[in-house]
Short mmCIF file of C-alpha atoms in Angstrom, two decimals:
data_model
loop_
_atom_site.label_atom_id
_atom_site.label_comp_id
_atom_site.label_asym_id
_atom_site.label_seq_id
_atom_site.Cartn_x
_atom_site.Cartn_y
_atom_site.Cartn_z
CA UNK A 30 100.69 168.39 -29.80
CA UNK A 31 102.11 165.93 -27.33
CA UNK A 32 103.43 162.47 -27.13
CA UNK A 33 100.50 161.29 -25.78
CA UNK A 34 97.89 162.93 -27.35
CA UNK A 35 99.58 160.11 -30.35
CA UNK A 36 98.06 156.44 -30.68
CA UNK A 37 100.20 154.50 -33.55
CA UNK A 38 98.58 151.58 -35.06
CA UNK A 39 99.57 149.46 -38.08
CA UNK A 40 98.03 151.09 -40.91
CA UNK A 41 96.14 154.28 -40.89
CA UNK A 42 93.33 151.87 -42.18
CA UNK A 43 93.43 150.13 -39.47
CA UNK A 44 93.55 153.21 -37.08
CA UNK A 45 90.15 154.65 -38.71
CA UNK A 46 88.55 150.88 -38.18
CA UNK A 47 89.78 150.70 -34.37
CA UNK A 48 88.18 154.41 -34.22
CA UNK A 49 84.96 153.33 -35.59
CA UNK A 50 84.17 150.53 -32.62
CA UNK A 51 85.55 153.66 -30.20
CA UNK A 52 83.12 156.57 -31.40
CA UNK A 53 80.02 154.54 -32.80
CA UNK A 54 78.12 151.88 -32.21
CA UNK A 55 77.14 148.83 -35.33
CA UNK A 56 74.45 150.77 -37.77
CA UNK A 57 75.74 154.06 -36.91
CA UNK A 58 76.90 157.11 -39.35
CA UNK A 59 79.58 158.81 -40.66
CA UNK A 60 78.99 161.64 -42.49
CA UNK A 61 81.60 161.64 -46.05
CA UNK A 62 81.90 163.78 -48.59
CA UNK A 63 81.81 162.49 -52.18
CA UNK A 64 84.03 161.31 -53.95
CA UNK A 65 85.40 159.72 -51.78
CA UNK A 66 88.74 157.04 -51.23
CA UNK A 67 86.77 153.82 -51.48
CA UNK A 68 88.70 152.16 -48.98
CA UNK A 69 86.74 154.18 -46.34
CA UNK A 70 84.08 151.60 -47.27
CA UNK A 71 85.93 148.67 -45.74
CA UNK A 72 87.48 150.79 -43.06
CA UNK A 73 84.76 151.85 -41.69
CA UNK A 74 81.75 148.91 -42.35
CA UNK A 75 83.54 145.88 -42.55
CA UNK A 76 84.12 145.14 -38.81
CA UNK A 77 82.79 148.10 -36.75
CA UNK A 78 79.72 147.82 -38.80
CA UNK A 79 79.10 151.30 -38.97
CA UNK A 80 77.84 153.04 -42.19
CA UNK A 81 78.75 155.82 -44.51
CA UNK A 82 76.25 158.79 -45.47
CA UNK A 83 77.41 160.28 -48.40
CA UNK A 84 77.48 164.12 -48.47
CA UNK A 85 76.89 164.30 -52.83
CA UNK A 86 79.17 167.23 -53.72
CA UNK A 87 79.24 168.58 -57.19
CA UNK A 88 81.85 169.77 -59.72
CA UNK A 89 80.86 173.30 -59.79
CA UNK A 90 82.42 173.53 -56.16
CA UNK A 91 85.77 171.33 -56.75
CA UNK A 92 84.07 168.62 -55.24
CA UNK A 93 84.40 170.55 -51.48
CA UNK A 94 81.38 170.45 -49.61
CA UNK A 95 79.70 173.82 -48.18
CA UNK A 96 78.49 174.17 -44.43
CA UNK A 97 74.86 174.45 -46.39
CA UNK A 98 75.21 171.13 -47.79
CA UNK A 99 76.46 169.66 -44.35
CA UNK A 100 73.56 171.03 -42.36
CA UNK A 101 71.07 170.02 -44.99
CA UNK A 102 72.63 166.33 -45.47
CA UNK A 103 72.34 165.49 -41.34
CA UNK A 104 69.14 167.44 -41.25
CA UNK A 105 68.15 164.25 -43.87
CA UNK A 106 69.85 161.40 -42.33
CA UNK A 107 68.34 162.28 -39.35
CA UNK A 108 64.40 162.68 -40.72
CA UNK A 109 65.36 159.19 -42.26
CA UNK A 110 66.07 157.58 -38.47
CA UNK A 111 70.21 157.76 -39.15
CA UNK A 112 71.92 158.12 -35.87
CA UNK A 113 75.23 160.30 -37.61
CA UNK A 114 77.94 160.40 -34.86
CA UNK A 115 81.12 161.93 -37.38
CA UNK A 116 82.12 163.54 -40.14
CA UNK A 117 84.94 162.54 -42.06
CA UNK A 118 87.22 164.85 -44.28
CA UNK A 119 90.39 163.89 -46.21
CA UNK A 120 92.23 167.11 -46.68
CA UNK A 121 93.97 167.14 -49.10
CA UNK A 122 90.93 165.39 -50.62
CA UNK A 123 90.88 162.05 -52.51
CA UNK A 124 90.51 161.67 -55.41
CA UNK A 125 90.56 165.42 -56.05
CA UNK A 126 93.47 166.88 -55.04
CA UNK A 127 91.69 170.31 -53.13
CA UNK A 128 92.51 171.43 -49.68
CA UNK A 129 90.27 173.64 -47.03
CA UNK A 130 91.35 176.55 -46.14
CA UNK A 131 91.16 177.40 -42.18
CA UNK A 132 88.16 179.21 -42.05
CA UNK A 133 86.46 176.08 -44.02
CA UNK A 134 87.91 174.02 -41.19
CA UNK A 135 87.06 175.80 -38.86
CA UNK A 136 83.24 176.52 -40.00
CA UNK A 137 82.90 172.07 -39.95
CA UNK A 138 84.39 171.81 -37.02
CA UNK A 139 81.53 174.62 -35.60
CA UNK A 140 78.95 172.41 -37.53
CA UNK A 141 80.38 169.22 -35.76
CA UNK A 142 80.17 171.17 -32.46
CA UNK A 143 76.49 172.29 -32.43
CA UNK A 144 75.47 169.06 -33.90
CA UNK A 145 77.23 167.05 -31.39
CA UNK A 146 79.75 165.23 -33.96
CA UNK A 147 82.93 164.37 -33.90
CA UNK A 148 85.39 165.84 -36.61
CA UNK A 149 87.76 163.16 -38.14
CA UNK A 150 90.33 164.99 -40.71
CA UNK A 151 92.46 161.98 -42.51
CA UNK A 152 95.60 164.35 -43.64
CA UNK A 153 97.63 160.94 -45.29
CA UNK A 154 98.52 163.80 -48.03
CA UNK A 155 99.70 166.59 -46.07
CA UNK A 156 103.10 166.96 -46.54
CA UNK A 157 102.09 166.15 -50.36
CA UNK A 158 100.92 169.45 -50.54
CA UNK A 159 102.98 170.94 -53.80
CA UNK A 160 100.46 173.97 -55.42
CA UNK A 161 102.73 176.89 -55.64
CA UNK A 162 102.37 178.99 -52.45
CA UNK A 163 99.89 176.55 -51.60
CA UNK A 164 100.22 176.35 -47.15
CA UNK A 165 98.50 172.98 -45.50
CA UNK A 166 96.66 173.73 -42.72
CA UNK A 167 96.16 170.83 -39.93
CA UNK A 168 93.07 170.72 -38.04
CA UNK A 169 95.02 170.67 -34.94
CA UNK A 170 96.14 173.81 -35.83
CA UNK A 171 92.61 175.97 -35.13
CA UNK A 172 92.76 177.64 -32.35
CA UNK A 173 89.79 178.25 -29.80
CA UNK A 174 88.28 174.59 -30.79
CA UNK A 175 84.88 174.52 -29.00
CA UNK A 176 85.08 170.80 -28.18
CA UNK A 177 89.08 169.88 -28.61
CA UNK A 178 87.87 166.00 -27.78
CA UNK A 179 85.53 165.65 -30.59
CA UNK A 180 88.61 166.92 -33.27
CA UNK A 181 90.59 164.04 -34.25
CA UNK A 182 93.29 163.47 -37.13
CA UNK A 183 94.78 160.50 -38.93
CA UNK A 184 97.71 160.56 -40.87
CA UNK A 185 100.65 157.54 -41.91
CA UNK A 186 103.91 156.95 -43.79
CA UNK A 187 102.19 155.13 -47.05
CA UNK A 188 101.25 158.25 -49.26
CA UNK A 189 103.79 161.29 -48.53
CA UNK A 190 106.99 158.64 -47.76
CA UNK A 191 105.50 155.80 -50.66
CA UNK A 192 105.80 153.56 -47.68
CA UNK A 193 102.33 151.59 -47.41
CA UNK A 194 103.85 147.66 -46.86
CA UNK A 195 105.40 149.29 -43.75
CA UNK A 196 102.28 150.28 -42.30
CA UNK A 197 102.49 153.04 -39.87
CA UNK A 198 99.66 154.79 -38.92
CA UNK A 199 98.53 157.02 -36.16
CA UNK A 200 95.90 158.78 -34.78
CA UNK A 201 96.44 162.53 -33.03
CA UNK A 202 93.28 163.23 -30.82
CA UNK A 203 92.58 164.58 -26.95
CA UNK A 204 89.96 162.33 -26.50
CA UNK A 205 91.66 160.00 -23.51
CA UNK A 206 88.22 157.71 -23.46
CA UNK A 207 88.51 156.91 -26.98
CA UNK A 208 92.38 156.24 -27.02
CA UNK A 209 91.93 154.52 -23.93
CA UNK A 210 89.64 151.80 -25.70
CA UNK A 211 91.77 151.83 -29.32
CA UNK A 212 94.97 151.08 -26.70
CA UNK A 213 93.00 147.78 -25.05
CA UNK A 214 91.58 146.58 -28.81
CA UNK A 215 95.40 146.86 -30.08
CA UNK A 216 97.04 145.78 -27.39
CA UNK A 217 97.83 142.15 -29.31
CA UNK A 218 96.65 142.55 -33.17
CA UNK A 219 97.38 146.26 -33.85
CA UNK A 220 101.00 147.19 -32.83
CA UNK A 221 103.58 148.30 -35.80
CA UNK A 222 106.64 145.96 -36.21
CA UNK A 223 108.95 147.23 -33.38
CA UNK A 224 111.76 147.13 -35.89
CA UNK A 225 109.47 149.48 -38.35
CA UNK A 226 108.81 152.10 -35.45
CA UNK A 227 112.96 152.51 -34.68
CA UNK A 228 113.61 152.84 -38.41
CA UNK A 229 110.78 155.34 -38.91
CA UNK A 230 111.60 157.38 -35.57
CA UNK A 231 114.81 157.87 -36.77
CA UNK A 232 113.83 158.69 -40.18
CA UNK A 233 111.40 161.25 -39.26
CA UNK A 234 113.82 162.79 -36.69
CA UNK A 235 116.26 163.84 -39.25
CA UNK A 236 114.83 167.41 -39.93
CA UNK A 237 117.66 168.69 -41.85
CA UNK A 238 117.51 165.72 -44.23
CA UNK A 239 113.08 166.52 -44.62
CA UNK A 240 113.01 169.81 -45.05
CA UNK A 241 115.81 170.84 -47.10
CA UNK A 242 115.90 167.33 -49.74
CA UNK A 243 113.20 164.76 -49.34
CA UNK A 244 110.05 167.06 -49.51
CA UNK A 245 111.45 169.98 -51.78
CA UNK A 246 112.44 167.38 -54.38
CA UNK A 247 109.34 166.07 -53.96
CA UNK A 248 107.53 168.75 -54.43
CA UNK A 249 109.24 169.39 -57.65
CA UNK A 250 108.57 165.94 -59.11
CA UNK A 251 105.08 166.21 -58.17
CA UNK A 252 104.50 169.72 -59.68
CA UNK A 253 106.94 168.56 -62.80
CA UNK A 254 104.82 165.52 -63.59
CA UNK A 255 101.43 167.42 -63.10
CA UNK A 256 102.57 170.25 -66.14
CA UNK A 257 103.11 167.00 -68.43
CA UNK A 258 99.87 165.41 -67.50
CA UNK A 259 98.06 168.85 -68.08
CA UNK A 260 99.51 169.61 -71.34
CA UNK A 261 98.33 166.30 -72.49
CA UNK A 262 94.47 166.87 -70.69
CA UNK A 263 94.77 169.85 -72.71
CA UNK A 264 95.51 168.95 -76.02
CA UNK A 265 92.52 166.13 -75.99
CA UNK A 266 90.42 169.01 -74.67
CA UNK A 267 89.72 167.95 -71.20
CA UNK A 268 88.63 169.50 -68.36
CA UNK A 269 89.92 168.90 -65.04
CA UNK A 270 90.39 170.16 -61.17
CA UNK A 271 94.23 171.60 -61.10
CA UNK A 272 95.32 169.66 -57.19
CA UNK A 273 97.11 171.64 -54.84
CA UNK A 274 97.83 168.39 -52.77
CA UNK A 275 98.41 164.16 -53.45
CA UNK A 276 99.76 162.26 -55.97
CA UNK A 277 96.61 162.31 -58.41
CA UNK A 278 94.50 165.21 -60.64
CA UNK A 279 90.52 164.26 -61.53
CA UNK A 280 89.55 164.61 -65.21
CA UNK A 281 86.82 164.70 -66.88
CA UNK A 282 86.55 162.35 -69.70
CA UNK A 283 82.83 162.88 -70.07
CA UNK A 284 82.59 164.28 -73.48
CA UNK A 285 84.40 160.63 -74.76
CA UNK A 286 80.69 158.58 -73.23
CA UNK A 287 78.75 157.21 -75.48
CA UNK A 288 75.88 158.03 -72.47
CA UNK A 289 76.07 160.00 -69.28
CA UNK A 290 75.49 156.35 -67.43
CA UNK A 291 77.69 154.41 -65.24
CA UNK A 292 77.51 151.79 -68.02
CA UNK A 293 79.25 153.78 -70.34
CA UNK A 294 81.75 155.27 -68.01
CA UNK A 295 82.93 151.56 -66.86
CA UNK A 296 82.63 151.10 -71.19
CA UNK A 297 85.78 153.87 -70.80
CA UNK A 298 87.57 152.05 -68.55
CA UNK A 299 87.36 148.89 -70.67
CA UNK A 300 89.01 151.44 -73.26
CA UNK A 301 91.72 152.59 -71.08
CA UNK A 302 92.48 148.58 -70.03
CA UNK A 303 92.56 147.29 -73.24
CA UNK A 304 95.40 150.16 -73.99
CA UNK A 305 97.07 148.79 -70.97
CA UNK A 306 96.72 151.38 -68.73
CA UNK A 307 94.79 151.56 -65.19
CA UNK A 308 93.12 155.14 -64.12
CA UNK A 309 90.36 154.98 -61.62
CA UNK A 310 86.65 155.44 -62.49
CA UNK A 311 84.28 158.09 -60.75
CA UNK A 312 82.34 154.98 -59.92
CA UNK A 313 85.20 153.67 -57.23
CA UNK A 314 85.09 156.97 -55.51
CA UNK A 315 81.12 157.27 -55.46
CA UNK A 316 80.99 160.22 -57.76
CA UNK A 317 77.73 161.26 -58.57
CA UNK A 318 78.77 162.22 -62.50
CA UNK A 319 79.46 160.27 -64.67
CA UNK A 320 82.92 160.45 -66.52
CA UNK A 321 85.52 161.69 -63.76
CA UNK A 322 88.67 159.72 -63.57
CA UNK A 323 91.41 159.86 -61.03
CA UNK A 324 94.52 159.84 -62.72
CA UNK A 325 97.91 159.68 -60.62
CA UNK A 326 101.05 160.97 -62.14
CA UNK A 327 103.27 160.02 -59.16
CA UNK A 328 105.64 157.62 -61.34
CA UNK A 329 108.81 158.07 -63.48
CA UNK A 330 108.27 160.66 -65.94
CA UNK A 331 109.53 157.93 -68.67
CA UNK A 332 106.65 155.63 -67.31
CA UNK A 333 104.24 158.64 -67.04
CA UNK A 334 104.26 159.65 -70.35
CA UNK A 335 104.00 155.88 -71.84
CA UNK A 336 100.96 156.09 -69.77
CA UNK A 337 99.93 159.23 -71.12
CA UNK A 338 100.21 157.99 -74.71
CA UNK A 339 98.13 154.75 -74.12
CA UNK A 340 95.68 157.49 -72.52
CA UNK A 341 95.35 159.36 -75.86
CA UNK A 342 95.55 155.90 -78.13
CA UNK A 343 92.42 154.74 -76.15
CA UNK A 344 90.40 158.56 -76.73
CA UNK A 345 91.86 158.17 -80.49
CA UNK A 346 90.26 154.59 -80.88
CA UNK A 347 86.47 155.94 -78.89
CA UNK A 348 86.50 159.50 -81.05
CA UNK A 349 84.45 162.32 -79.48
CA UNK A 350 81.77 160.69 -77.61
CA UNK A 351 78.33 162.03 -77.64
#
C-alpha cells in the first residue's frame, strides 16, 4: 500500500457516500449482507441515491453470507431489472462481531470479478479484533487479485481509537478514475480539519506506543468485558454469537417475545428502555429474525455491569416469553 493509493475524507461515512456518486449511478445497487450497520442506509441512499439489496443471511451461519447465497441473490436482483454494481462487506461484521477468513475473501472477491462488481470491505473494526489467536485479514492483503481496481477498503479513527467527533476517514483503493472524481467532489466540503490530520499523523506514527500499550490493553478490556457480559447471557439462558472483532456481541432474546413479530421484538425494547438501558433491536440492523439484539460492552466495567443488571431486571419483569 502506498501514499497514494490513500484518499482521506471527513468521516468514513462520508467516504462511502462520495464513493457511491464515483462507482454508481442514482437507482443503482449495492449488494449488503444482513444485518447490517443501519447507517449504510443514509450513506449510501441519501445523496448518491443509490440503493441497498439485502443479501438475508441466517443464524445458522453466524450471520456470514456463503458464495451460494451471493450468486443466487444477484442472479435475483438482476431477473427483477436491478442494475447491482458492488458488494459491500464490513469485516469484522456489524452488528455481529464475525470476521472472514482469507479464503472467504478471496472466494467474494472471485464472485465480484466474474460478475463485474466492485468489492467494498469497510474494516472500521480491524484493529478491534480481540478473539484469542484470532488474526485480521485485510482485503488488501490477497494476493493475485484478478481485478486490483474493483477491490476497495474503508476504514477511520471513530471505532478502534473511540474517536468519531474527529472524523477521519479514508478510503485505500487502486482505482485512479474513481479517486480522481472523490478528490474534485471534496475538494471544498470533504477535507478533515488540518489541525485533526497533524494530531492524528503523529498519533498513528508512534508504533512503539500502538503496538506494545494502546491495542494490547485494549484488547484485554474488550475480551475482559465480553466474559462478564457472557456469564450474565448465560445465566438468563441466552444464546448468542461469541465476536472475534468490535465493541458489541448479538444475542438472542427471542425466547423473552410474546410473538416471533417485529411488534413484539420493538415490545422488548420498550422493556429494556423503561429499565433505562439502550441495546439495539434486530430491526435497526435489518435482521430477518426476530429477537436479536446488539449489545456493546465497550464501557467501564462499573457502568457495564449496572447495565447488565437493568438487562436482567427488564427479562425478570417479561418472564419466559412464549
Amino acid at each position: 500500500m502506498y501514499d497514494h493509493q490513500i484518499l482521506v475524507q471527513n468521516g468514513t461515512g462520508t467516504t462511502l457516500d462520495c464513493f457511491c456518486h464515483a462507482a454508481c449511478d442514482p437507482r443503482d445497487y449495492i449488494l449488503v449482507p444482513t444485518p447490517y450497520y443501519g447507517g449504510f442506509n443514509k450513506d449510501i441512499s441519501r445523496r448518491a441515491e443509490v440503493k441497498i439489496y439485502p443479501l438475508d443471511c441466517s443464524s445458522d451461519n453466524n450471520y456470514l453470507p456463503t458464495i451460494k447465497l451471493l450468486e443466487d441473490t444477484l442472479s435475483k436482483a438482476r431477473r427483477e431489472g436491478c442494475n447491482v454494481r458492488a458488494l459491500l462487506i464490513a469485516n469484522p461484521t456489524n452488528p455481529v462481531g464475525m470476521m472472514f477468513s482469507r479464503d472467504q475473501i478471496r472466494e467474494m472477491i472471485q464472485f465480484c470479478h466474474r460478475n463485474q462488481l466492485h468489492y467494498v470491505s469497510d474494516e472500521i473494526y480491524m484493529n478491534s479484533v480481540h478473539g484469542q489467536g484470532a488474526q485480521f485479514i485485510s482485503a488488501l492483503s490477497i494476493d493475485n487479485i484478478p481485478d486490483p481496481n474493483a477491490v476497495h477498503v474503508l476504514w477511520g479513527f471513530s471505532k478502534d481509537f473511540g474517536m468519531p467527533g474527529f472524523q477521519v476517514g479514508c478510503l485505500v483503493s487502486h482505482c485512479q478514475p474513481i479517486k480522481d472524481y472523490m478528490i474534485k467532489r471534496s475538494t471544498l466540503f470533504q477535507h478533515p480539519a488540518s489541525y485533526v490530520r497533524q494530531m492524528l499523523t503523529t498519533m498513528i506514527n508512534d508504533r512503539e506506543w500502538l503496538e506494545n500499550v494502546y491495542f494490547p490493553a485494549c484488547h484485554m478490556r474488550l475480551r475482559e468485558n465480553l466474559e462478564l457480559t457472557i456469564e450474565m447471557l448465560e445465566k438468563n439462558g441466552l444464546s448468542y454469537i461469541r465476536p472475534v472483532g468490535g465493541l458489541y456481541i448479538f444475542v438472542n432474546f427471542s425466547k423473552f417475545l410474546s410473538a416471533s413479530t417485529r411488534e413484539a421484538e420493538l415490545a422488548l425494547w420498550d422493556k429494556f428502555l423503561d429499565a433505562g438501558v439502550y441495546i439495539t433491536p434486530g430491526e435497526a440492523f435489518h435482521c430477518t429474525e426476530p429477537g436479536w439484539f446488539r449489545l456493546i460492552f465497550a464501557e467501564e466495567p462499573s457502568l457495564l455491569r449496572l447495565g447488565l443488571q437493568r438487562i436482567q431486571a427488564a427479562l425478570e419483569s417479561v418472564g419466559g416469553g412464549h
